[in-house]
Coordinates of C-alpha atoms and ligand atoms in Angstrom, one line a residue:
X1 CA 11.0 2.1 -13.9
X2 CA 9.7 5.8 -13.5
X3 CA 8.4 4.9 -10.1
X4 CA 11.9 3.2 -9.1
X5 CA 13.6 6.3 -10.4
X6 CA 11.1 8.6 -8.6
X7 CA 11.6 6.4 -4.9
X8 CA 14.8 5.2 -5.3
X9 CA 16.8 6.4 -7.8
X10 CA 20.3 5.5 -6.4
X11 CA 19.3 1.9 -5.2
X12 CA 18.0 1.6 -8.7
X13 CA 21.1 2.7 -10.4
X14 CA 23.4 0.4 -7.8
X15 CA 21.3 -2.5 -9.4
X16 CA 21.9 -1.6 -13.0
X17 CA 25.5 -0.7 -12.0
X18 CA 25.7 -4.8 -10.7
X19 CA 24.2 -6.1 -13.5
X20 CA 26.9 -4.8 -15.8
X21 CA 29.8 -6.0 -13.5
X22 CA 28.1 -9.0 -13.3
X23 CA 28.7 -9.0 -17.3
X24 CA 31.6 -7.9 -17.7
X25 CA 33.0 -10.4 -14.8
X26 CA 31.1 -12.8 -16.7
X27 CA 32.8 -12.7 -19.5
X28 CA 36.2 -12.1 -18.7
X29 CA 35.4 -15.6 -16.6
X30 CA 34.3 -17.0 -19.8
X31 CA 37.4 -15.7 -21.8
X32 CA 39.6 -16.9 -19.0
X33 CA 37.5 -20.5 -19.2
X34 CA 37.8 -21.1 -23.3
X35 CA 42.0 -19.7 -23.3
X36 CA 42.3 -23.1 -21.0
X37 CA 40.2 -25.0 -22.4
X38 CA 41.0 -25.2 -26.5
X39 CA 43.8 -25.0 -28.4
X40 CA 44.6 -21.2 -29.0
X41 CA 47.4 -21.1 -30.8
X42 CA 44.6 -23.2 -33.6
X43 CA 41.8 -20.9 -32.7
X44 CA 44.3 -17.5 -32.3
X45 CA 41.3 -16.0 -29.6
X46 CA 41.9 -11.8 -29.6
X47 CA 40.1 -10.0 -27.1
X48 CA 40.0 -7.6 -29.6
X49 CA 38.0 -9.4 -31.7
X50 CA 35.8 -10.1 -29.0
X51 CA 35.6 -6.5 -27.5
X52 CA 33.1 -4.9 -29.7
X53 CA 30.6 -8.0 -28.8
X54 CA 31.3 -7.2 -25.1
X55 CA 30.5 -3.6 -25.5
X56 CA 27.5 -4.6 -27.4
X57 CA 26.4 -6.9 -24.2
X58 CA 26.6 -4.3 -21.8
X59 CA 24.4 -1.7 -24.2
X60 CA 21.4 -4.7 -24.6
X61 CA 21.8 -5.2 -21.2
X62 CA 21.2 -1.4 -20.2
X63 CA 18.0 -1.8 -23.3
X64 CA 16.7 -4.8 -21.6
X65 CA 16.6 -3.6 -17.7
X66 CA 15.0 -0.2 -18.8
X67 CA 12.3 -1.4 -21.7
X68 CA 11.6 -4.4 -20.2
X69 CA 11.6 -3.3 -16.7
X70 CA 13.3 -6.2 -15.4
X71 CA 14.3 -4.6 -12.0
X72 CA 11.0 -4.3 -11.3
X73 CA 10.4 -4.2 -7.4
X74 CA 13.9 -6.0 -7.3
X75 CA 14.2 -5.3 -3.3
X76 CA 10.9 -7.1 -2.7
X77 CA 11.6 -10.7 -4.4
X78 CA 12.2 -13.7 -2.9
X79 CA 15.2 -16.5 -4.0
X80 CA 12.1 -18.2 -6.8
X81 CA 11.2 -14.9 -8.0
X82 CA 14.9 -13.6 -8.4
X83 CA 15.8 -16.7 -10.6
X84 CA 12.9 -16.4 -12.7
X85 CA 13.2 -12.4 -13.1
X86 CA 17.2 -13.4 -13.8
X87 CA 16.1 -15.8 -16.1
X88 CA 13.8 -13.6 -18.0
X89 CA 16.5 -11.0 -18.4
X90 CA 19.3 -13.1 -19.2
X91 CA 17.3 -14.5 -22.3
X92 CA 15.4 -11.6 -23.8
X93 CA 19.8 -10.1 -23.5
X94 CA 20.8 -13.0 -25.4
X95 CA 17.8 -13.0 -28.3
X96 CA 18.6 -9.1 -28.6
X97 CA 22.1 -9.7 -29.4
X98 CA 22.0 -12.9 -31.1
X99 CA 19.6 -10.8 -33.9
X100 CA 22.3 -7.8 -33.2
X101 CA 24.5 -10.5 -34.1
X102 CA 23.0 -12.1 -36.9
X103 CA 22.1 -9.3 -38.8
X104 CA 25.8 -7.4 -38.5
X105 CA 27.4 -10.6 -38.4
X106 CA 29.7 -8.9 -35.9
X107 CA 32.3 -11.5 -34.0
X108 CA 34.8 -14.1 -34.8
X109 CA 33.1 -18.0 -34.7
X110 CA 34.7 -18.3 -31.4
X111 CA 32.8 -15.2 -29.3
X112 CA 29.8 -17.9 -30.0
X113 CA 31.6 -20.2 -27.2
X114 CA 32.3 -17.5 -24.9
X115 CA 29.2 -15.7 -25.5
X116 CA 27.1 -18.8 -24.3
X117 CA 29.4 -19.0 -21.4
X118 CA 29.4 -15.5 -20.3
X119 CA 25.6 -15.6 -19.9
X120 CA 25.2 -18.7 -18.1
X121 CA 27.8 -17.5 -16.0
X122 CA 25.8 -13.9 -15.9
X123 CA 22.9 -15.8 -14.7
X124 CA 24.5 -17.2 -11.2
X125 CA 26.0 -14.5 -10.7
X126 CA 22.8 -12.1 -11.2
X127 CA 20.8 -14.1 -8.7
X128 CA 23.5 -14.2 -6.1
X129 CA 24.8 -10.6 -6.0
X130 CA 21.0 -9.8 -6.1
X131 CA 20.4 -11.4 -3.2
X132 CA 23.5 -10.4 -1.5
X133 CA 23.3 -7.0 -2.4
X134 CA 19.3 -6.7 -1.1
X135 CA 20.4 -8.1 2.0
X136 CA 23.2 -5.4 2.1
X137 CA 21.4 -2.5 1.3
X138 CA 18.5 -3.8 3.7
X139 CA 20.7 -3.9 6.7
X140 CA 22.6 -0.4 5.5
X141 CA 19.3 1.2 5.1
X142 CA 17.9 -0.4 8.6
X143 CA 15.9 1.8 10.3
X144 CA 16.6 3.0 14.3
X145 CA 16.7 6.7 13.4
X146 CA 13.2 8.8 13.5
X147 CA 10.5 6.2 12.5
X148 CA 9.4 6.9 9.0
X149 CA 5.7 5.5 7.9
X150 CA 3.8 6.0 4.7
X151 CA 0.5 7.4 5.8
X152 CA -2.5 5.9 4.1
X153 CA -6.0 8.3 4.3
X154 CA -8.6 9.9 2.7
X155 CA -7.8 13.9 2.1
X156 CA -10.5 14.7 4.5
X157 CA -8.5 13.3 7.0
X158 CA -5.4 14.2 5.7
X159 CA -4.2 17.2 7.9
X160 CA -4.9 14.9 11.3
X161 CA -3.5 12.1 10.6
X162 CA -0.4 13.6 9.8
X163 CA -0.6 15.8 12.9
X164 CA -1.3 12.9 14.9
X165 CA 2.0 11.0 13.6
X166 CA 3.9 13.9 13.9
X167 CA 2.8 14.4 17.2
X168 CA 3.9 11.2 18.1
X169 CA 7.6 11.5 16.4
X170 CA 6.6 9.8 13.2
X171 CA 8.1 11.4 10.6
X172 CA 5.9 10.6 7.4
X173 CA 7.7 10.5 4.1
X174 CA 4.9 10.3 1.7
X175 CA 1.0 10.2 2.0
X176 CA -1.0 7.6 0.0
X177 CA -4.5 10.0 -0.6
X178 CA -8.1 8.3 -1.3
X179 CA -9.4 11.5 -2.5
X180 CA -13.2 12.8 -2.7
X181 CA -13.6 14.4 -6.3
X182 CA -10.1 17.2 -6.7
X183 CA -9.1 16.3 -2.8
X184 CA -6.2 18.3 -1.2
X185 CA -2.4 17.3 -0.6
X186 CA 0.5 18.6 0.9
X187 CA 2.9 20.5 -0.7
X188 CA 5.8 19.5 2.0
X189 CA 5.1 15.7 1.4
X190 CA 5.5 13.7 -1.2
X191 CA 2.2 12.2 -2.8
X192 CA 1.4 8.5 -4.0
X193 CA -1.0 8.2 -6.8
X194 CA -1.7 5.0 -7.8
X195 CA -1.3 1.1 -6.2
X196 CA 1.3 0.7 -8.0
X197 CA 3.6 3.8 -6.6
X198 CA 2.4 2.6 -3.1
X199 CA 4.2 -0.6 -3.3
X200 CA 7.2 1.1 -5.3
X201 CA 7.3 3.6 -2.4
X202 CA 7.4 0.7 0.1
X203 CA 9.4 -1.2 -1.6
X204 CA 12.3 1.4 -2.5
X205 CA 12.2 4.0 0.1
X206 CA 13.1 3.2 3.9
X207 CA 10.1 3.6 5.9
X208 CA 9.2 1.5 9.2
X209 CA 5.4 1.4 9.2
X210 CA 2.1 2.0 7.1
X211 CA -0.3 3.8 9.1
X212 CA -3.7 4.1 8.1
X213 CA -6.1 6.4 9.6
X214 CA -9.9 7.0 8.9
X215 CA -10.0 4.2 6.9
X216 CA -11.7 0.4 7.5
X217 CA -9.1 -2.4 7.1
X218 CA -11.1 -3.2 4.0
X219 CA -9.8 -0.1 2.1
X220 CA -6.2 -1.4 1.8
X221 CA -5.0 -2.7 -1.3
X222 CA -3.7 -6.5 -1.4
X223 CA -0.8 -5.1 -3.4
X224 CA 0.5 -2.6 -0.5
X225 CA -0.4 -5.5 2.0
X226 CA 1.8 -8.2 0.1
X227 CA 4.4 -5.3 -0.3
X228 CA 4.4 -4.2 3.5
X229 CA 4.5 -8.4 3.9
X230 CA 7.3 -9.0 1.3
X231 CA 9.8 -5.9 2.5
X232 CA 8.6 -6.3 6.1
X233 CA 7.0 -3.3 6.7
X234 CA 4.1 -3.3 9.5
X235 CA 0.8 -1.6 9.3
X236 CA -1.0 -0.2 11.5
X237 CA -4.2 1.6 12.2
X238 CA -4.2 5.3 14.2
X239 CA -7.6 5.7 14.5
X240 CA -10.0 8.3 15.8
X241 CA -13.0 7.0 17.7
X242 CA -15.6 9.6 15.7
X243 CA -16.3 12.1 13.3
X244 CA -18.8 14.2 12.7
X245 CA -19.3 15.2 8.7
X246 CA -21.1 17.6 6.8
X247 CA -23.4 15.7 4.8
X248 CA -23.1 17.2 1.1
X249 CA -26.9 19.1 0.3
X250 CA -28.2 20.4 -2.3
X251 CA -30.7 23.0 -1.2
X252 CA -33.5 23.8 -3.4
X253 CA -34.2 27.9 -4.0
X254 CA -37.5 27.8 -2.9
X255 CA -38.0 26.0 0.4
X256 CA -41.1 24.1 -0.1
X257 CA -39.0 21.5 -2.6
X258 CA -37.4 20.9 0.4
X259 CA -33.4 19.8 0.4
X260 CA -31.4 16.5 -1.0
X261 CA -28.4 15.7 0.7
X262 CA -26.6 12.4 -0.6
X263 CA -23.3 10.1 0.3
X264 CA -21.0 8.7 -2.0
X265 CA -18.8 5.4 -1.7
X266 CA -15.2 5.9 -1.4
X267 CA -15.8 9.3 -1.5
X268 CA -17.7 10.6 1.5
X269 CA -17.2 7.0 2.9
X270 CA -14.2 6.1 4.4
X271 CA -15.2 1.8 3.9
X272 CA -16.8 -0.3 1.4
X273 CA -20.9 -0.2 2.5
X274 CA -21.7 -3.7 2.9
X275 CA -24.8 -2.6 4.6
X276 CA -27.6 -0.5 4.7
X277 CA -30.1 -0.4 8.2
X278 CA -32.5 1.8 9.2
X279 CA -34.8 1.8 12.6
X280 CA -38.0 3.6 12.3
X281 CA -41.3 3.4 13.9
X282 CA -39.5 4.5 17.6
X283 CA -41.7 6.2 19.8
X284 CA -39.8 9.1 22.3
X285 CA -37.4 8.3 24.9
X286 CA -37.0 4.8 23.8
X287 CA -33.1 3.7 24.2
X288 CA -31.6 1.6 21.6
X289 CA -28.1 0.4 21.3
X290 CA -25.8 -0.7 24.4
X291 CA -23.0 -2.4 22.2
X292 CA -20.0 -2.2 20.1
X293 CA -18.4 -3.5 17.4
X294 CA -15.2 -5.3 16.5
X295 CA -14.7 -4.7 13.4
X296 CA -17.7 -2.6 12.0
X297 CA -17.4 1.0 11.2
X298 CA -20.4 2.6 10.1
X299 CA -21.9 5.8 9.5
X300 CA -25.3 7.5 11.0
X301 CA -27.7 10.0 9.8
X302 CA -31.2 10.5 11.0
X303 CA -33.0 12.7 8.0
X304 CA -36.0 12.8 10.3
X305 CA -36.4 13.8 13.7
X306 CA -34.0 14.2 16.6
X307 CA -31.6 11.1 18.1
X308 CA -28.9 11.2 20.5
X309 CA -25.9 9.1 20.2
X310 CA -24.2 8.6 23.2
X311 CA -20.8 7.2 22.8
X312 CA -18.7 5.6 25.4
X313 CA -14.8 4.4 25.0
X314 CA -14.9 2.8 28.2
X315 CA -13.2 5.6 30.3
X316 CA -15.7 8.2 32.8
X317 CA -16.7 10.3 30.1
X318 CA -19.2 9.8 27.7
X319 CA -20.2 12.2 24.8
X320 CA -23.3 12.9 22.8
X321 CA -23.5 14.0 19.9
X322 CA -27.0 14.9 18.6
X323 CA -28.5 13.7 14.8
X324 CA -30.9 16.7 14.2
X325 CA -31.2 16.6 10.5
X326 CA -30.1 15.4 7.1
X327 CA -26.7 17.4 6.6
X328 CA -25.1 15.8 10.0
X329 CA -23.9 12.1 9.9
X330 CA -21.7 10.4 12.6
X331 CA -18.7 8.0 11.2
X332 CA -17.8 5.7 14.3
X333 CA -14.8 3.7 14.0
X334 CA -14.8 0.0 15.7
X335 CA -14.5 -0.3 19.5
X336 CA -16.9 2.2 21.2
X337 CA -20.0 1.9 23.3
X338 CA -22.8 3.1 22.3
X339 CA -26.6 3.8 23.1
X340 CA -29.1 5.5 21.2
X341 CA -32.0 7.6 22.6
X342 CA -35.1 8.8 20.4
X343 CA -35.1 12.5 21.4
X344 CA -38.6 12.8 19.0
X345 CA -41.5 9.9 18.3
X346 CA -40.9 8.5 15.0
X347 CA -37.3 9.6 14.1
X348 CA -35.6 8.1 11.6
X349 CA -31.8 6.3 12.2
X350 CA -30.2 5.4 9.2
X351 CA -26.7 3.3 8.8
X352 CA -24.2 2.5 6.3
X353 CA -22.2 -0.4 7.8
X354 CA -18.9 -1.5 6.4
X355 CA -19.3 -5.3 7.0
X356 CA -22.1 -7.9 6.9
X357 CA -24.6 -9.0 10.1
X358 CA -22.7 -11.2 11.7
X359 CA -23.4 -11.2 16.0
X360 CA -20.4 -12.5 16.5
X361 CA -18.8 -9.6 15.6
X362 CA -21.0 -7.9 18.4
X363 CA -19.9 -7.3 22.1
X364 CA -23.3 -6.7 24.0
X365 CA -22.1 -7.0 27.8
X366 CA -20.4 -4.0 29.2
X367 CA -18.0 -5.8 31.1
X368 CA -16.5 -7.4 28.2
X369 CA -16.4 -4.2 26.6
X370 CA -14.2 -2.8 29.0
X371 CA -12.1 -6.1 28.6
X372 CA -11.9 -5.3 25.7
X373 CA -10.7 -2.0 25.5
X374 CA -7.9 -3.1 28.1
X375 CA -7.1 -6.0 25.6
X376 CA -7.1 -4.2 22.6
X377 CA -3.9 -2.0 21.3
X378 CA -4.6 -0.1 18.3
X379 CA -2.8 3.3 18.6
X380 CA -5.8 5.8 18.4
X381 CA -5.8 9.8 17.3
X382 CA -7.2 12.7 19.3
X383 CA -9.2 9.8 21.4
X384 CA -13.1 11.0 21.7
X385 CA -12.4 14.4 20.2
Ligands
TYD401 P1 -29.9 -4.8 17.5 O1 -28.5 -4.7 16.9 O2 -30.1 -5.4 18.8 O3 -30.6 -3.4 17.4 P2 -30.3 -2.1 18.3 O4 -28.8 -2.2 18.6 O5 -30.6 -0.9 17.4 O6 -31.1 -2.1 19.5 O7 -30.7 -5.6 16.4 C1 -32.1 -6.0 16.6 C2 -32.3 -7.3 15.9 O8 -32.2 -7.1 14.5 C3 -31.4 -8.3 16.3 O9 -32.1 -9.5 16.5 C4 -30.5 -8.6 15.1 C5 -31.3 -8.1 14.0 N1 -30.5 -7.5 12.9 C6 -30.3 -8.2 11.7 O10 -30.7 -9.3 11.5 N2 -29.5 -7.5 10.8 C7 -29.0 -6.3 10.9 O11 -28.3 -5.8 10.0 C8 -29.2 -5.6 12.2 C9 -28.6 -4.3 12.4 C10 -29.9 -6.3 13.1

């Protein structure tokens, strides 16, 4: 409920607004039903009589939506999942004011008649002003103005990626951060913790795309996937083709202990490592490489020796970018070129990969390549920056 109040407090209110004229309608339906259908000058029905139980209705009803949380991620469900939510409301209502009921023994023997009534009556009408209502709000709330996006990175790529939205006249509502240790936000957006405010984000605030950016498809929770599914909300990847990072060292005071850098998962790597490769034994000038990968995104260091990477994104230029030593590593993101030259005999490469050997995943013919990169339409950052 806090995360429905913090995204979308009116929609959420509108809902709990419905659900009591859904009651109340309910029950004057069920009032209206049980005056035709017995014998009231017998049974003498007063409304007053009945009144207090109605009041009593509404409260539990209020009780049961917040403490049970029963318009959980309303906007997302389907027809199945409304009826069984609806369901689940309806009765934990009716048990609450049956014991309210039974221990005040509030009500006339009549109000048991309408009671019944008015909640199977509540039920039909909670599914189908739920649905109605969804389908309302989603085409009052549809998009067309400035597309809005959730962005999805890691804080070290925080600043960029919004720039490179921004740039491009996305206006990003709120960043979803994978943070290394304390991380940095942004004041001027607003920040999603957990999973679960992701999806209530997506679910209750009107955004037109995820974008993720620095980050390997495998980094993106099923629950924002099956929420971007459910409230049809794209996502999509704005990458950058490279980085270069600062591999964290810890130098020792006196040099001859020499230094230890290290890289942690999640942290300082922007993909789950599914692999670990390294090429050794390479005598000078020997060229290595001349592929790319689908899917792959990987990260190079050389702790020994000197190796050039020459990258390619299938336009004229090419860049190099030189592993000298252990601070520098070299994240590559899927879909470039690349060759590798031994600048020193017996350097060391070393890669983190974030998916499996698989050679299928390869492309080793330039030609394709360049196919490829025609083909292929993922909105990209600064390009080879
Ligand atoms: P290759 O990718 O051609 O090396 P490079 O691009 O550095 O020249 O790989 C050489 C061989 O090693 C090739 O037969 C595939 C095999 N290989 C594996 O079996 N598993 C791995 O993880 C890697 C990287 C390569």
């Amino acid at each position: 409920m806090k995360n429905q109040l913090r995204y979308g407090k009116l929609k959420y209110i509108s809902f709990v607004l419905l659900n009591l004229l859904c009651l109340a309608g309910a029950n004057m339906l069920a009032a209206w039903v049980y005056m035709n259908t017995h014998n009231t000058r017998r049974h003498r029905y007063s409304y007053a009589d009945h009144w207090s139980i109605v009041v009593f209705m509404l409260v539990i009803d209020v009780f049961i939506t917040i403490a049970f949380n029963t318009l959980n991620r309303v906007l997302m469900r389907r027809a199945l999942k409304e009826l069984v939510e609806s369901i689940k409301h309806v009765a934990l209502s009716f048990v609450l004011l049956a014991l309210v009921l039974f221990t005040t023994k509030l009500g006339a023997d009549y109000s048991r008649f309408t009671v019944y009534l008015a909640y199977i009556i509540d039920l039909i009408l909670l599914v189908g002003t739920h649905i109605a209502w969804k389908e309302l709000l989603r085409r009052l709330l549809k998009r067309g103005r400035t597309p809005t996006a959730l962005l999805m990175t890691t804080d070290k790529f925080l600043d960029e990626g919004i720039d490179t939205l921004t740039k491009s006249g996305v206006d990003v509502r709120a960043i979803f951060l994978l943070k290394a240790g304390k991380g940095q936000s942004r004041d001027d957006i607003d920040e999603v913790q957990t999973e679960d405010e992701a999806t209530a984000c997506i679910c209750w605030t009107p955004l037109d795309r995820v974008y993720i950016y620095g980050l390997d498809h495998q980094m993106i929770p099923e629950k924002l996937k099956h929420a971007c599914e459910e409230m049809g909300v794209a996502i999509d990847f704005v990458d950058f083709e490279y980085r270069i990072l600062e591999l964290k060292t810890v130098a020792n005071e006196d040099p001859k202990y020499g230094a230890l850098s290290f890289l942690e998962g999640k942290r300082d790597i922007p993909f789950p490592i599914r692999r670990v490769y390294w090429i050794t034994q390479t005598e000078a000038d020997q060229h290595r490489g001349f592929h790319a990968h689908k899917q792959n995104c990987q990260l190079l260091f050389c702790p020994h020796g000197k190796i050039d990477i020459i990258l390619d994104d299938g336009s004229n230029e090419k860049k190099t970018v030189t592993l000298d030593g252990p601070r520098k590593g070299l994240l590559l993101m899927p879909g470039l070129w690349r060759e590798m030259v031994w600048r020193e005999s017996g350097s060391v490469l070393c890669v983190l990969a974030s998916e499996y050997y698989d050679e299928k995943e390869y492309i080793r013919n330039y030609d394709e390549f360049i196919a490829y990169r025609n083909r292929e339409t993922l909105p990209r950052g600064d390009g080879m920056t």
